[in-house]
Amino acid sequence: MKSIDAYDLKGRVAKYDKEMDIMHPNRPKMVNIGLEFLPFNQDQQIKVLDLGVGTGFFTQKLLQKFTNAQVVALDGAQLMIDLAKARLEDFEKSIKYVVGDFRDIDNTFDNKKEIFDVVISSFAFHHLSFEEKKQTFKKVHDLLKNGGWMINADCIVDKNPLIEQRFQEKRVEGIVVRAKGQRPFDSSDSTRKYLDRLEAEEKDNPLTIEQELQAFEFGGFKNISILWKEYREAVCCGQK
Ligand SMILES: C[S@@+](CC[C@H](N)C(=O)[O-])C[C@H]1O[C@@H](n2cnc3c(N)ncnc32)[C@H](O)[C@@H]1O
């Protein structure tokens, strides 16, 4: 039975990736830019925390590059952790899984500080309010060793409504082209409705790039920068 379950989980990971490729085709590029930027040797024994690991995409790419890294993979949903375990079974010895809310990350490691060389996150922080994001970044800063880096790859929103409107039109156009007639992305209308419903259900709250940088500043980070930005997505970094 275990192998059937495992197969089913891997099938779900593949389905999730297929949908992400349609909705967020820049995800591999964003993750690669974050990893390329990290100034560590590939064989260094770095300690990494992945916040909102989901199905484990970022962690997988990280462990393929930094082969001696140890990762704590945290997510609020046990189901997502199960999917991550299915994707990352070859890296079992390098990963510790934690089910928890990253807003409470200060209570997750028995109030220990300065544990990690790197904190990574992709497409997870846009569920938080600005205030929650600022407070969480502060807690992340506490968990980093001096000189450690936080890399956040996520959706953003433009502060100018006209620009945001145009970005949204381009977003829907792109999804329809990439989906090649696959439902629910077979027309602009159905795609828009699907996105609106999904974002309401998931309580999405993307912030502006300015707010993203302010959250890093509030957290106490230095060397804050935008490593990459295109339309509604960005990769930002900050150092402790
Ligand atoms: C859209 S998925 C992205 C997953 C993965 N990082 C990726 O790039 O594919 C967002 C993940 O963040 C998790 N998440 C959202 N808010 C969270 C929170 N406050 N604490 C822990 N996990 C959270 C969700 O459960 C979900 O698995």
Coordinates of N, CA and C and ligand atoms in Angstrom, one line a residue:
M1 N 0.8 -1.2 0.0 CA 0.0 0.0 0.0 C 0.9 1.3 0.0
K2 N 2.0 1.2 0.7 CA 2.9 2.3 0.9 C 3.3 2.9 -0.5
S3 N 3.7 1.9 -1.4 CA 4.2 2.3 -2.7 C 3.0 2.9 -3.5
I4 N 1.8 2.4 -3.4 CA 0.7 3.0 -4.1 C 0.5 4.5 -3.6
D5 N 0.5 4.6 -2.3 CA 0.3 6.0 -1.7 C 1.4 6.9 -2.2
A6 N 2.7 6.4 -2.2 CA 3.8 7.2 -2.6 C 3.6 7.6 -4.1
Y7 N 3.2 6.7 -4.9 CA 3.0 7.0 -6.3 C 1.9 8.1 -6.5
D8 N 0.8 7.9 -5.7 CA -0.2 8.9 -5.7 C 0.3 10.3 -5.3
L9 N 1.1 10.3 -4.3 CA 1.7 11.6 -3.8 C 2.6 12.2 -4.9
K10 N 3.4 11.4 -5.6 CA 4.3 11.9 -6.6 C 3.4 12.4 -7.8
G11 N 2.3 11.7 -8.1 CA 1.4 12.2 -9.1 C 0.9 13.6 -8.8
R12 N 0.6 13.8 -7.5 CA 0.0 15.1 -7.1 C 1.1 16.2 -7.2
V13 N 2.3 15.8 -6.9 CA 3.4 16.8 -7.0 C 3.5 17.2 -8.5
A14 N 3.5 16.2 -9.3 CA 3.6 16.5 -10.8 C 2.5 17.4 -11.3
K15 N 1.3 17.1 -10.7 CA 0.1 17.9 -11.1 C 0.3 19.4 -10.6
Y16 N 0.8 19.5 -9.4 CA 1.0 20.8 -8.8 C 2.0 21.6 -9.6
D17 N 3.1 20.9 -9.9 CA 4.2 21.5 -10.7 C 3.7 22.0 -12.1
K18 N 2.8 21.2 -12.7 CA 2.2 21.5 -14.0 C 1.4 22.8 -13.9
E19 N 0.6 22.9 -12.8 CA -0.2 24.1 -12.6 C 0.7 25.3 -12.3
M20 N 1.7 25.1 -11.5 CA 2.7 26.2 -11.2 C 3.4 26.7 -12.5
D21 N 3.7 25.7 -13.4 CA 4.4 26.1 -14.6 C 3.5 27.0 -15.5
I22 N 2.2 26.7 -15.4 CA 1.2 27.5 -16.2 C 1.0 28.9 -15.5
M23 N 0.9 28.9 -14.2 CA 0.6 30.1 -13.4 C 1.8 31.0 -13.1
H24 N 2.9 30.3 -12.8 CA 4.1 31.0 -12.3 C 5.3 30.4 -13.1
P25 N 5.4 30.6 -14.4 CA 6.5 30.0 -15.2 C 7.9 30.5 -14.8
N26 N 8.0 31.6 -14.1 CA 9.3 32.1 -13.6 C 9.8 31.4 -12.4
R27 N 9.0 30.5 -11.8 CA 9.4 29.9 -10.5 C 10.8 29.3 -10.6
P28 N 11.1 28.5 -11.6 CA 12.5 27.9 -11.7 C 13.6 29.0 -11.8
K29 N 13.3 30.0 -12.6 CA 14.3 31.1 -12.8 C 14.5 31.8 -11.4
M30 N 13.4 32.1 -10.7 CA 13.5 32.8 -9.5 C 14.3 32.1 -8.4
V31 N 14.0 30.8 -8.3 CA 14.7 30.0 -7.4 C 16.2 29.9 -7.7
N32 N 16.5 29.7 -9.0 CA 17.9 29.6 -9.5 C 18.7 30.9 -9.2
I33 N 18.0 32.0 -9.4 CA 18.7 33.3 -9.1 C 19.0 33.4 -7.6
G34 N 18.1 33.0 -6.8 CA 18.4 33.1 -5.4 C 19.5 32.1 -5.0
L35 N 19.6 31.0 -5.6 CA 20.6 30.0 -5.3 C 22.0 30.4 -5.9
E36 N 21.9 31.0 -7.1 CA 23.2 31.5 -7.7 C 23.8 32.6 -6.8
F37 N 22.9 33.4 -6.2 CA 23.4 34.5 -5.5 C 24.1 34.1 -4.2
L38 N 23.6 33.0 -3.6 CA 24.1 32.7 -2.2 C 25.7 32.5 -2.3
P39 N 26.4 33.2 -1.4 CA 27.9 33.2 -1.5 C 28.5 32.1 -0.6
F40 N 28.1 30.9 -0.9 CA 28.7 29.7 -0.2 C 29.3 28.7 -1.1
N41 N 30.3 28.0 -0.7 CA 30.8 26.9 -1.5 C 29.8 25.8 -1.6
Q42 N 29.8 25.1 -2.8 CA 28.7 24.1 -3.0 C 28.8 22.9 -2.0
D43 N 30.1 22.7 -1.5 CA 30.2 21.6 -0.5 C 30.1 22.0 0.9
Q44 N 29.8 23.3 1.2 CA 29.8 23.8 2.5 C 28.6 23.2 3.3
Q45 N 28.7 22.9 4.6 CA 27.7 22.3 5.4 C 26.7 23.4 5.9
I46 N 26.0 24.1 5.0 CA 25.2 25.2 5.5 C 23.8 24.6 6.1
K47 N 23.3 25.4 7.0 CA 22.0 25.1 7.6 C 21.0 26.0 7.1
V48 N 19.9 25.4 6.5 CA 18.9 26.2 5.8 C 17.5 26.0 6.3
L49 N 16.7 27.0 6.3 CA 15.3 26.9 6.7 C 14.5 27.3 5.5
D50 N 13.5 26.4 5.1 CA 12.6 26.8 4.0 C 11.2 27.0 4.6
L51 N 10.8 28.3 4.5 CA 9.5 28.7 5.1 C 8.4 28.5 4.1
G52 N 7.4 27.7 4.4 CA 6.3 27.4 3.4 C 6.9 26.5 2.3
V53 N 7.5 25.4 2.7 CA 8.2 24.5 1.8 C 7.2 23.9 0.7
G54 N 5.9 23.9 1.0 CA 5.0 23.3 0.0 C 5.4 22.0 -0.5
T55 N 5.5 21.8 -1.8 CA 5.8 20.4 -2.3 C 7.4 20.3 -2.4
G56 N 8.1 21.2 -1.9 CA 9.6 21.1 -1.8 C 10.4 21.5 -3.0
F57 N 9.8 22.3 -3.8 CA 10.5 22.7 -5.1 C 11.9 23.5 -4.8
F58 N 11.8 24.5 -3.9 CA 13.0 25.3 -3.6 C 14.1 24.4 -2.9
T59 N 13.6 23.7 -1.9 CA 14.5 22.8 -1.2 C 15.2 21.8 -2.1
Q60 N 14.5 21.2 -3.0 CA 15.1 20.3 -4.0 C 16.2 20.9 -4.8
K61 N 15.9 22.1 -5.3 CA 17.0 22.8 -6.1 C 18.2 23.1 -5.2
L62 N 17.9 23.5 -4.0 CA 19.0 23.9 -3.1 C 19.8 22.7 -2.8
L63 N 19.2 21.5 -2.5 CA 20.0 20.4 -2.1 C 20.7 19.8 -3.4
Q64 N 20.2 20.0 -4.6 CA 20.9 19.6 -5.8 C 22.2 20.4 -5.9
K65 N 22.2 21.7 -5.5 CA 23.4 22.5 -5.6 C 24.3 22.4 -4.4
F66 N 23.7 22.6 -3.2 CA 24.5 22.5 -2.0 C 24.3 21.2 -1.4
T67 N 25.2 20.2 -1.8 CA 24.9 18.8 -1.5 C 25.1 18.4 0.0
N68 N 25.8 19.3 0.7 CA 26.0 19.0 2.2 C 25.1 19.8 3.1
A69 N 24.2 20.5 2.5 CA 23.3 21.4 3.3 C 22.4 20.5 4.1
Q70 N 21.9 21.1 5.3 CA 20.9 20.4 6.1 C 19.7 21.4 6.1
V71 N 18.6 20.9 5.8 CA 17.4 21.8 5.6 C 16.3 21.5 6.7
V72 N 15.8 22.5 7.3 CA 14.5 22.4 8.0 C 13.4 22.9 7.1
A73 N 12.5 22.0 6.8 CA 11.4 22.3 5.8 C 10.1 22.5 6.6
L74 N 9.6 23.7 6.6 CA 8.5 24.0 7.5 C 7.3 24.4 6.6
D75 N 6.1 23.9 7.0 CA 4.9 24.3 6.3 C 3.7 24.1 7.3
G76 N 2.7 24.9 7.1 CA 1.6 24.9 7.9 C 0.6 23.7 7.7
A77 N 0.8 23.1 6.5 CA -0.1 22.0 6.1 C 0.6 20.7 6.1
Q78 N 0.1 19.7 6.9 CA 0.7 18.4 6.9 C 0.6 17.8 5.4
L79 N -0.5 18.1 4.7 CA -0.6 17.5 3.4 C 0.6 17.9 2.5
M80 N 0.9 19.2 2.6 CA 2.0 19.7 1.8 C 3.3 19.1 2.2
I81 N 3.5 18.9 3.5 CA 4.7 18.2 4.0 C 4.8 16.8 3.4
D82 N 3.6 16.1 3.3 CA 3.6 14.7 2.7 C 4.0 14.8 1.3
L83 N 3.6 15.8 0.5 CA 4.0 15.9 -0.9 C 5.5 16.2 -1.0
A84 N 6.0 17.1 -0.1 CA 7.4 17.4 -0.1 C 8.2 16.2 0.1
K85 N 7.8 15.3 1.1 CA 8.5 14.1 1.4 C 8.5 13.2 0.2
A86 N 7.4 13.2 -0.6 CA 7.4 12.3 -1.8 C 8.4 12.8 -2.8
R87 N 8.4 14.2 -3.0 CA 9.4 14.7 -4.0 C 10.8 14.5 -3.6
L88 N 11.0 14.7 -2.2 CA 12.4 14.8 -1.7 C 12.9 13.5 -1.1
E89 N 12.3 12.3 -1.5 CA 12.7 11.1 -0.8 C 14.2 10.8 -1.0
D90 N 14.8 11.2 -2.1 CA 16.3 11.0 -2.3 C 17.1 11.8 -1.3
F91 N 16.5 12.8 -0.7 CA 17.3 13.7 0.2 C 16.9 13.5 1.7
E92 N 16.3 12.4 2.0 CA 15.7 12.1 3.3 C 16.6 12.5 4.4
K93 N 17.9 12.2 4.3 CA 18.9 12.4 5.4 C 19.2 13.8 5.6
S94 N 18.9 14.7 4.6 CA 19.3 16.1 4.7 C 18.2 17.0 5.2
I95 N 17.0 16.4 5.4 CA 15.9 17.3 5.7 C 15.2 16.9 7.0
K96 N 14.8 17.9 7.8 CA 13.9 17.7 8.9 C 12.7 18.5 8.6
Y97 N 11.5 17.8 8.8 CA 10.2 18.4 8.5 C 9.6 18.9 9.7
V98 N 9.0 20.1 9.6 CA 8.3 20.7 10.7 C 6.9 21.2 10.2
V99 N 5.8 20.8 10.9 CA 4.5 21.4 10.6 C 4.4 22.6 11.6
G100 N 4.2 23.7 11.1 CA 4.0 24.9 11.9 C 3.7 26.2 11.1
D101 N 3.4 27.2 11.9 CA 3.0 28.5 11.3 C 4.3 29.4 11.3
F102 N 4.7 29.9 10.1 CA 6.0 30.6 10.2 C 5.8 32.0 10.9
R103 N 4.6 32.4 11.1 CA 4.4 33.6 11.9 C 4.8 33.4 13.4
D104 N 4.8 32.1 13.8 CA 5.3 31.7 15.2 C 6.7 31.1 15.2
I105 N 7.5 31.5 14.2 CA 8.8 30.8 14.0 C 9.7 31.0 15.2
D106 N 9.4 32.0 16.0 CA 10.2 32.3 17.2 C 10.0 31.2 18.2
N107 N 8.9 30.5 18.2 CA 8.6 29.5 19.2 C 8.9 28.1 18.7
T108 N 9.4 28.0 17.4 CA 9.5 26.7 16.8 C 10.8 26.0 17.3
F109 N 11.9 26.8 17.6 CA 13.2 26.2 17.9 C 13.6 26.4 19.4
D110 N 12.6 26.3 20.3 CA 12.8 26.5 21.7 C 13.6 27.8 22.0
N111 N 13.1 28.9 21.3 CA 13.7 30.2 21.5 C 15.2 30.3 21.2
K112 N 15.8 29.3 20.5 CA 17.2 29.3 20.1 C 17.4 30.4 19.0
K113 N 18.5 31.0 19.0 CA 18.8 32.0 18.0 C 20.0 31.6 17.2
E114 N 20.2 32.3 16.1 CA 21.4 32.2 15.2 C 21.7 30.7 14.8
I115 N 20.7 30.1 14.3 CA 20.8 28.7 13.9 C 21.2 28.5 12.4
F116 N 20.7 29.4 11.6 CA 20.7 29.1 10.1 C 21.7 30.1 9.4
D117 N 22.3 29.5 8.3 CA 23.1 30.3 7.4 C 22.2 31.0 6.4
V118 N 21.1 30.3 6.0 CA 20.2 30.8 5.0 C 18.8 30.5 5.3
V119 N 17.9 31.4 5.1 CA 16.4 31.2 5.1 C 15.9 31.4 3.7
I120 N 15.2 30.5 3.1 CA 14.6 30.6 1.8 C 13.1 30.5 1.9
S121 N 12.4 31.1 0.9 CA 11.0 31.0 0.9 C 10.6 31.3 -0.6
S122 N 9.6 30.6 -1.1 CA 9.1 30.9 -2.4 C 7.5 30.8 -2.4
F123 N 6.9 31.8 -2.9 CA 5.5 31.9 -3.1 C 4.7 31.6 -1.8
A124 N 5.2 32.0 -0.7 CA 4.5 31.7 0.6 C 4.1 32.9 1.4
F125 N 5.0 33.9 1.4 CA 4.8 35.1 2.3 C 3.6 36.0 1.8
H126 N 3.1 35.8 0.6 CA 2.0 36.7 0.1 C 0.7 36.4 0.8
H127 N 0.7 35.5 1.7 CA -0.6 35.2 2.5 C -0.6 36.1 3.7
L128 N 0.5 36.8 4.0 CA 0.6 37.5 5.3 C 0.2 39.0 5.1
S129 N -0.3 39.7 6.1 CA -0.5 41.1 6.1 C 0.9 41.8 6.2
F130 N 1.0 43.1 5.9 CA 2.3 43.8 6.0 C 2.8 43.7 7.4
E131 N 1.9 43.9 8.4 CA 2.4 43.9 9.8 C 2.9 42.5 10.1
E132 N 2.2 41.4 9.7 CA 2.6 40.1 10.0 C 4.0 39.8 9.3
K133 N 4.1 40.3 8.1 CA 5.4 40.0 7.4 C 6.6 40.7 8.1
K134 N 6.3 42.0 8.5 CA 7.4 42.7 9.2 C 7.9 41.9 10.4
Q135 N 6.9 41.5 11.2 CA 7.2 40.8 12.5 C 7.9 39.5 12.2
T136 N 7.4 38.8 11.2 CA 8.0 37.5 10.8 C 9.4 37.6 10.4
F137 N 9.7 38.7 9.6 CA 11.0 38.9 9.1 C 12.0 39.2 10.2
K138 N 11.5 39.9 11.3 CA 12.3 40.1 12.4 C 12.7 38.8 13.1
K139 N 11.7 37.9 13.2 CA 12.0 36.6 13.9 C 12.9 35.8 13.0
V140 N 12.8 35.9 11.7 CA 13.7 35.2 10.8 C 15.1 35.7 11.0
H141 N 15.3 37.1 11.1 CA 16.6 37.7 11.3 C 17.2 37.1 12.6
D142 N 16.4 37.0 13.7 CA 16.9 36.4 14.9 C 17.5 35.0 14.7
L143 N 16.9 34.2 13.8 CA 17.3 32.8 13.6 C 18.5 32.7 12.8
L144 N 18.9 33.8 12.1 CA 20.1 33.7 11.2 C 21.3 33.9 12.0
K145 N 22.4 33.2 11.5 CA 23.7 33.5 12.1 C 24.2 34.9 11.5
N146 N 25.1 35.5 12.1 CA 25.7 36.7 11.6 C 26.3 36.5 10.2
G147 N 25.9 37.3 9.2 CA 26.4 37.1 7.9 C 25.4 36.2 7.0
G148 N 24.4 35.6 7.7 CA 23.5 34.8 7.0 C 22.5 35.5 6.1
W149 N 21.9 34.8 5.1 CA 21.1 35.5 4.1 C 19.6 35.0 4.2
M150 N 18.7 35.9 3.9 CA 17.3 35.5 3.6 C 17.0 35.8 2.2
I151 N 16.4 34.8 1.5 CA 16.0 35.0 0.1 C 14.5 34.7 0.0
N152 N 13.8 35.7 -0.5 CA 12.4 35.5 -0.6 C 11.9 35.7 -2.1
A153 N 11.4 34.7 -2.7 CA 10.9 34.8 -4.1 C 9.4 34.7 -4.0
D154 N 8.7 35.8 -4.4 CA 7.2 35.8 -4.2 C 6.5 36.7 -5.2
C155 N 5.2 36.7 -5.1 CA 4.3 37.5 -5.9 C 4.3 38.9 -5.2
I156 N 4.2 39.9 -6.1 CA 4.0 41.3 -5.5 C 2.9 42.0 -6.3
V157 N 2.6 43.2 -5.8 CA 1.5 43.9 -6.5 C 2.1 45.3 -6.8
D158 N 1.7 45.9 -7.9 CA 2.2 47.3 -8.2 C 1.4 48.3 -7.4
K159 N 2.1 49.3 -6.9 CA 1.4 50.4 -6.1 C 0.6 51.3 -7.0
N160 N 0.9 51.3 -8.4 CA 0.1 52.1 -9.3 C -1.0 51.2 -9.9
P161 N -2.3 51.5 -9.6 CA -3.4 50.7 -10.1 C -3.4 50.5 -11.6
L162 N -3.0 51.5 -12.3 CA -3.1 51.4 -13.8 C -2.0 50.3 -14.3
I163 N -0.8 50.4 -13.7 CA 0.2 49.5 -14.0 C -0.2 48.0 -13.6
E164 N -0.8 47.9 -12.4 CA -1.2 46.6 -11.9 C -2.3 46.0 -12.8
Q165 N -3.2 46.9 -13.2 CA -4.2 46.4 -14.2 C -3.6 45.8 -15.4
R166 N -2.6 46.5 -16.0 CA -1.9 46.0 -17.2 C -1.2 44.7 -16.9
F167 N -0.5 44.7 -15.7 CA 0.2 43.4 -15.4 C -0.8 42.3 -15.3
Q168 N -2.0 42.5 -14.7 CA -3.0 41.5 -14.6 C -3.4 41.0 -16.0
E169 N -3.6 41.9 -16.9 CA -4.0 41.5 -18.3 C -2.9 40.7 -18.9
K170 N -1.7 41.1 -18.7 CA -0.6 40.3 -19.3 C -0.5 38.9 -18.6
R171 N -0.8 38.9 -17.3 CA -0.7 37.7 -16.6 C -1.7 36.7 -17.1
V172 N -3.0 37.1 -17.3 CA -4.1 36.3 -17.8 C -3.7 35.8 -19.2
E173 N -3.3 36.7 -20.1 CA -2.9 36.4 -21.5 C -1.9 35.3 -21.5
G174 N -0.9 35.4 -20.6 CA 0.2 34.4 -20.6 C -0.3 33.1 -20.2
I175 N -1.1 33.0 -19.1 CA -1.7 31.8 -18.6 C -2.5 31.1 -19.7
V176 N -3.3 31.8 -20.4 CA -4.1 31.2 -21.5 C -3.3 30.6 -22.6
V177 N -2.2 31.3 -23.0 CA -1.3 30.8 -24.0 C -0.6 29.5 -23.5
R178 N -0.1 29.5 -22.3 CA 0.7 28.4 -21.8 C -0.2 27.2 -21.6
A179 N -1.5 27.4 -21.2 CA -2.4 26.3 -20.9 C -2.9 25.6 -22.1
K180 N -2.7 26.1 -23.3 CA -3.1 25.5 -24.6 C -4.5 24.8 -24.5
G181 N -5.5 25.6 -24.0 CA -6.8 25.1 -24.1 C -7.3 24.3 -22.8
Q182 N -6.3 24.0 -21.9 CA -6.6 23.2 -20.7 C -7.5 24.0 -19.8
R183 N -8.6 23.4 -19.3 CA -9.5 24.0 -18.3 C -8.8 24.2 -17.0
P184 N -9.1 25.2 -16.2 CA -10.0 26.3 -16.4 C -9.4 27.5 -17.1
F185 N -8.3 27.2 -17.8 CA -7.5 28.4 -18.4 C -7.8 28.5 -19.9
D186 N -9.0 28.0 -20.3 CA -9.3 27.9 -21.8 C -9.8 29.3 -22.3
S187 N -10.1 30.2 -21.5 CA -10.4 31.6 -22.0 C -9.9 32.6 -20.9
S188 N -9.9 33.8 -21.3 CA -9.5 34.9 -20.4 C -10.5 35.0 -19.3
D189 N -11.8 34.9 -19.6 CA -12.8 35.1 -18.6 C -12.7 34.0 -17.5
S190 N -12.6 32.7 -18.0 CA -12.6 31.6 -17.0 C -11.3 31.6 -16.2
T191 N -10.2 32.1 -16.8 CA -8.9 32.2 -16.1 C -9.0 33.3 -15.0
R192 N -9.6 34.4 -15.4 CA -9.7 35.5 -14.4 C -10.6 35.0 -13.2
K193 N -11.7 34.3 -13.5 CA -12.6 33.9 -12.5 C -11.9 32.9 -11.6
Y194 N -11.1 32.0 -12.2 CA -10.4 31.0 -11.4 C -9.4 31.6 -10.5
L195 N -8.7 32.6 -11.0 CA -7.6 33.3 -10.2 C -8.3 34.0 -9.1
D196 N -9.4 34.7 -9.4 CA -10.1 35.5 -8.3 C -10.6 34.6 -7.2
R197 N -11.1 33.4 -7.6 CA -11.6 32.5 -6.6 C -10.5 31.9 -5.7
L198 N -9.4 31.5 -6.4 CA -8.3 30.9 -5.7 C -7.7 31.9 -4.8
E199 N -7.5 33.1 -5.2 CA -6.8 34.1 -4.4 C -7.7 34.5 -3.2
A200 N -9.0 34.5 -3.4 CA -9.9 34.8 -2.2 C -9.9 33.6 -1.2
E201 N -9.9 32.4 -1.8 CA -9.9 31.2 -0.9 C -8.6 31.2 -0.1
E202 N -7.5 31.5 -0.7 CA -6.2 31.4 -0.1 C -5.8 32.6 0.7
K203 N -6.7 33.6 0.7 CA -6.5 34.9 1.3 C -5.2 35.5 0.9
D204 N -5.0 35.5 -0.4 CA -3.7 36.1 -0.9 C -3.7 37.6 -0.6
N205 N -2.5 38.1 -0.3 CA -2.4 39.5 0.0 C -1.0 40.0 -0.4
P206 N -0.7 39.9 -1.8 CA 0.6 40.4 -2.2 C 0.9 41.8 -1.9
L207 N 2.1 42.1 -1.5 CA 2.4 43.5 -1.1 C 3.3 44.1 -2.2
T208 N 3.5 45.4 -2.1 CA 4.3 46.1 -3.2 C 5.8 45.8 -2.9
I209 N 6.6 46.0 -3.9 CA 8.0 45.8 -3.8 C 8.6 46.7 -2.7
E210 N 8.0 47.9 -2.6 CA 8.5 48.9 -1.6 C 8.2 48.3 -0.2
Q211 N 7.0 47.7 0.0 CA 6.7 47.1 1.3 C 7.6 45.9 1.6
E212 N 7.9 45.1 0.5 CA 8.8 44.0 0.7 C 10.1 44.4 1.2
L213 N 10.7 45.5 0.6 CA 12.0 46.0 1.1 C 11.9 46.6 2.5
Q214 N 10.7 47.2 2.8 CA 10.5 47.8 4.1 C 10.5 46.7 5.2
A215 N 9.9 45.5 4.8 CA 9.8 44.4 5.8 C 11.2 43.9 6.1
F216 N 12.1 43.8 5.1 CA 13.4 43.4 5.3 C 14.1 44.5 6.3
E217 N 13.9 45.7 6.0 CA 14.5 46.8 6.8 C 14.0 46.7 8.3
F218 N 12.7 46.6 8.4 CA 12.1 46.4 9.7 C 12.7 45.2 10.5
G219 N 12.9 44.2 9.7 CA 13.5 42.9 10.3 C 14.9 43.1 10.8
G220 N 15.5 44.2 10.4 CA 16.9 44.4 10.9 C 18.0 44.0 9.9
F221 N 17.6 43.7 8.7 CA 18.5 43.2 7.7 C 19.3 44.3 7.1
K222 N 20.6 44.0 6.6 CA 21.4 44.9 5.9 C 21.5 44.3 4.5
N223 N 22.2 45.0 3.6 CA 22.5 44.5 2.2 C 21.2 44.0 1.6
I224 N 20.1 44.8 1.7 CA 18.8 44.4 1.1 C 18.8 44.8 -0.4
S225 N 18.4 43.8 -1.2 CA 18.3 44.2 -2.6 C 17.2 43.4 -3.4
I226 N 16.9 43.9 -4.5 CA 16.0 43.1 -5.4 C 16.9 42.4 -6.4
L227 N 17.0 41.1 -6.3 CA 17.8 40.3 -7.2 C 17.2 40.2 -8.6
W228 N 15.9 40.2 -8.6 CA 15.2 40.0 -9.9 C 13.7 40.5 -9.7
K229 N 13.2 41.1 -10.8 CA 11.8 41.5 -10.7 C 11.2 41.5 -12.1
E230 N 10.0 40.9 -12.3 CA 9.4 41.0 -13.6 C 7.9 41.1 -13.3
Y231 N 7.2 42.1 -13.9 CA 5.8 42.3 -13.6 C 5.4 42.1 -12.1
R232 N 4.7 41.0 -11.8 CA 4.2 40.8 -10.5 C 5.0 39.8 -9.6
E233 N 6.2 39.6 -9.9 CA 7.0 38.6 -9.1 C 8.4 39.2 -8.9
A234 N 9.0 38.9 -7.7 CA 10.3 39.4 -7.4 C 11.1 38.4 -6.5
V235 N 12.4 38.5 -6.6 CA 13.3 37.8 -5.7 C 14.1 38.9 -4.9
C236 N 13.9 38.9 -3.6 CA 14.7 39.9 -2.8 C 15.5 39.2 -1.8
C237 N 16.6 39.9 -1.3 CA 17.5 39.3 -0.4 C 17.8 40.3 0.7
G238 N 18.3 39.8 1.8 CA 18.8 40.7 2.9 C 19.8 39.8 3.7
Q239 N 20.7 40.5 4.3 CA 21.8 39.8 5.1 C 21.7 40.2 6.6
K240 N 22.0 39.3 7.5 CA 22.1 39.7 8.9 C 23.5 40.2 9.2
Ligands
LIG1 C1 1.9 28.4 -3.0 S1 2.6 27.3 -1.9 C2 4.4 27.4 -2.4 C3 5.1 26.3 -2.0 C4 6.6 26.2 -2.5 N1 7.5 27.1 -1.7 C5 6.8 26.5 -3.9 O1 7.5 27.4 -4.3 O2 6.2 25.7 -4.7 C6 2.6 28.2 -0.3 C7 2.9 27.3 0.8 O3 3.1 28.1 2.0 C8 2.4 27.5 3.1 N2 2.0 28.5 4.0 C9 1.3 29.7 3.8 N3 1.2 30.4 4.9 C10 1.9 29.8 5.9 C11 2.2 30.0 7.3 N4 1.8 31.1 7.9 N5 3.0 29.1 7.9 C12 3.5 28.0 7.3 N6 3.2 27.7 6.0 C13 2.5 28.6 5.3 C14 1.2 26.8 2.5 O4 0.7 25.7 3.3 C15 1.8 26.3 1.2 O5 2.3 25.0 1.2

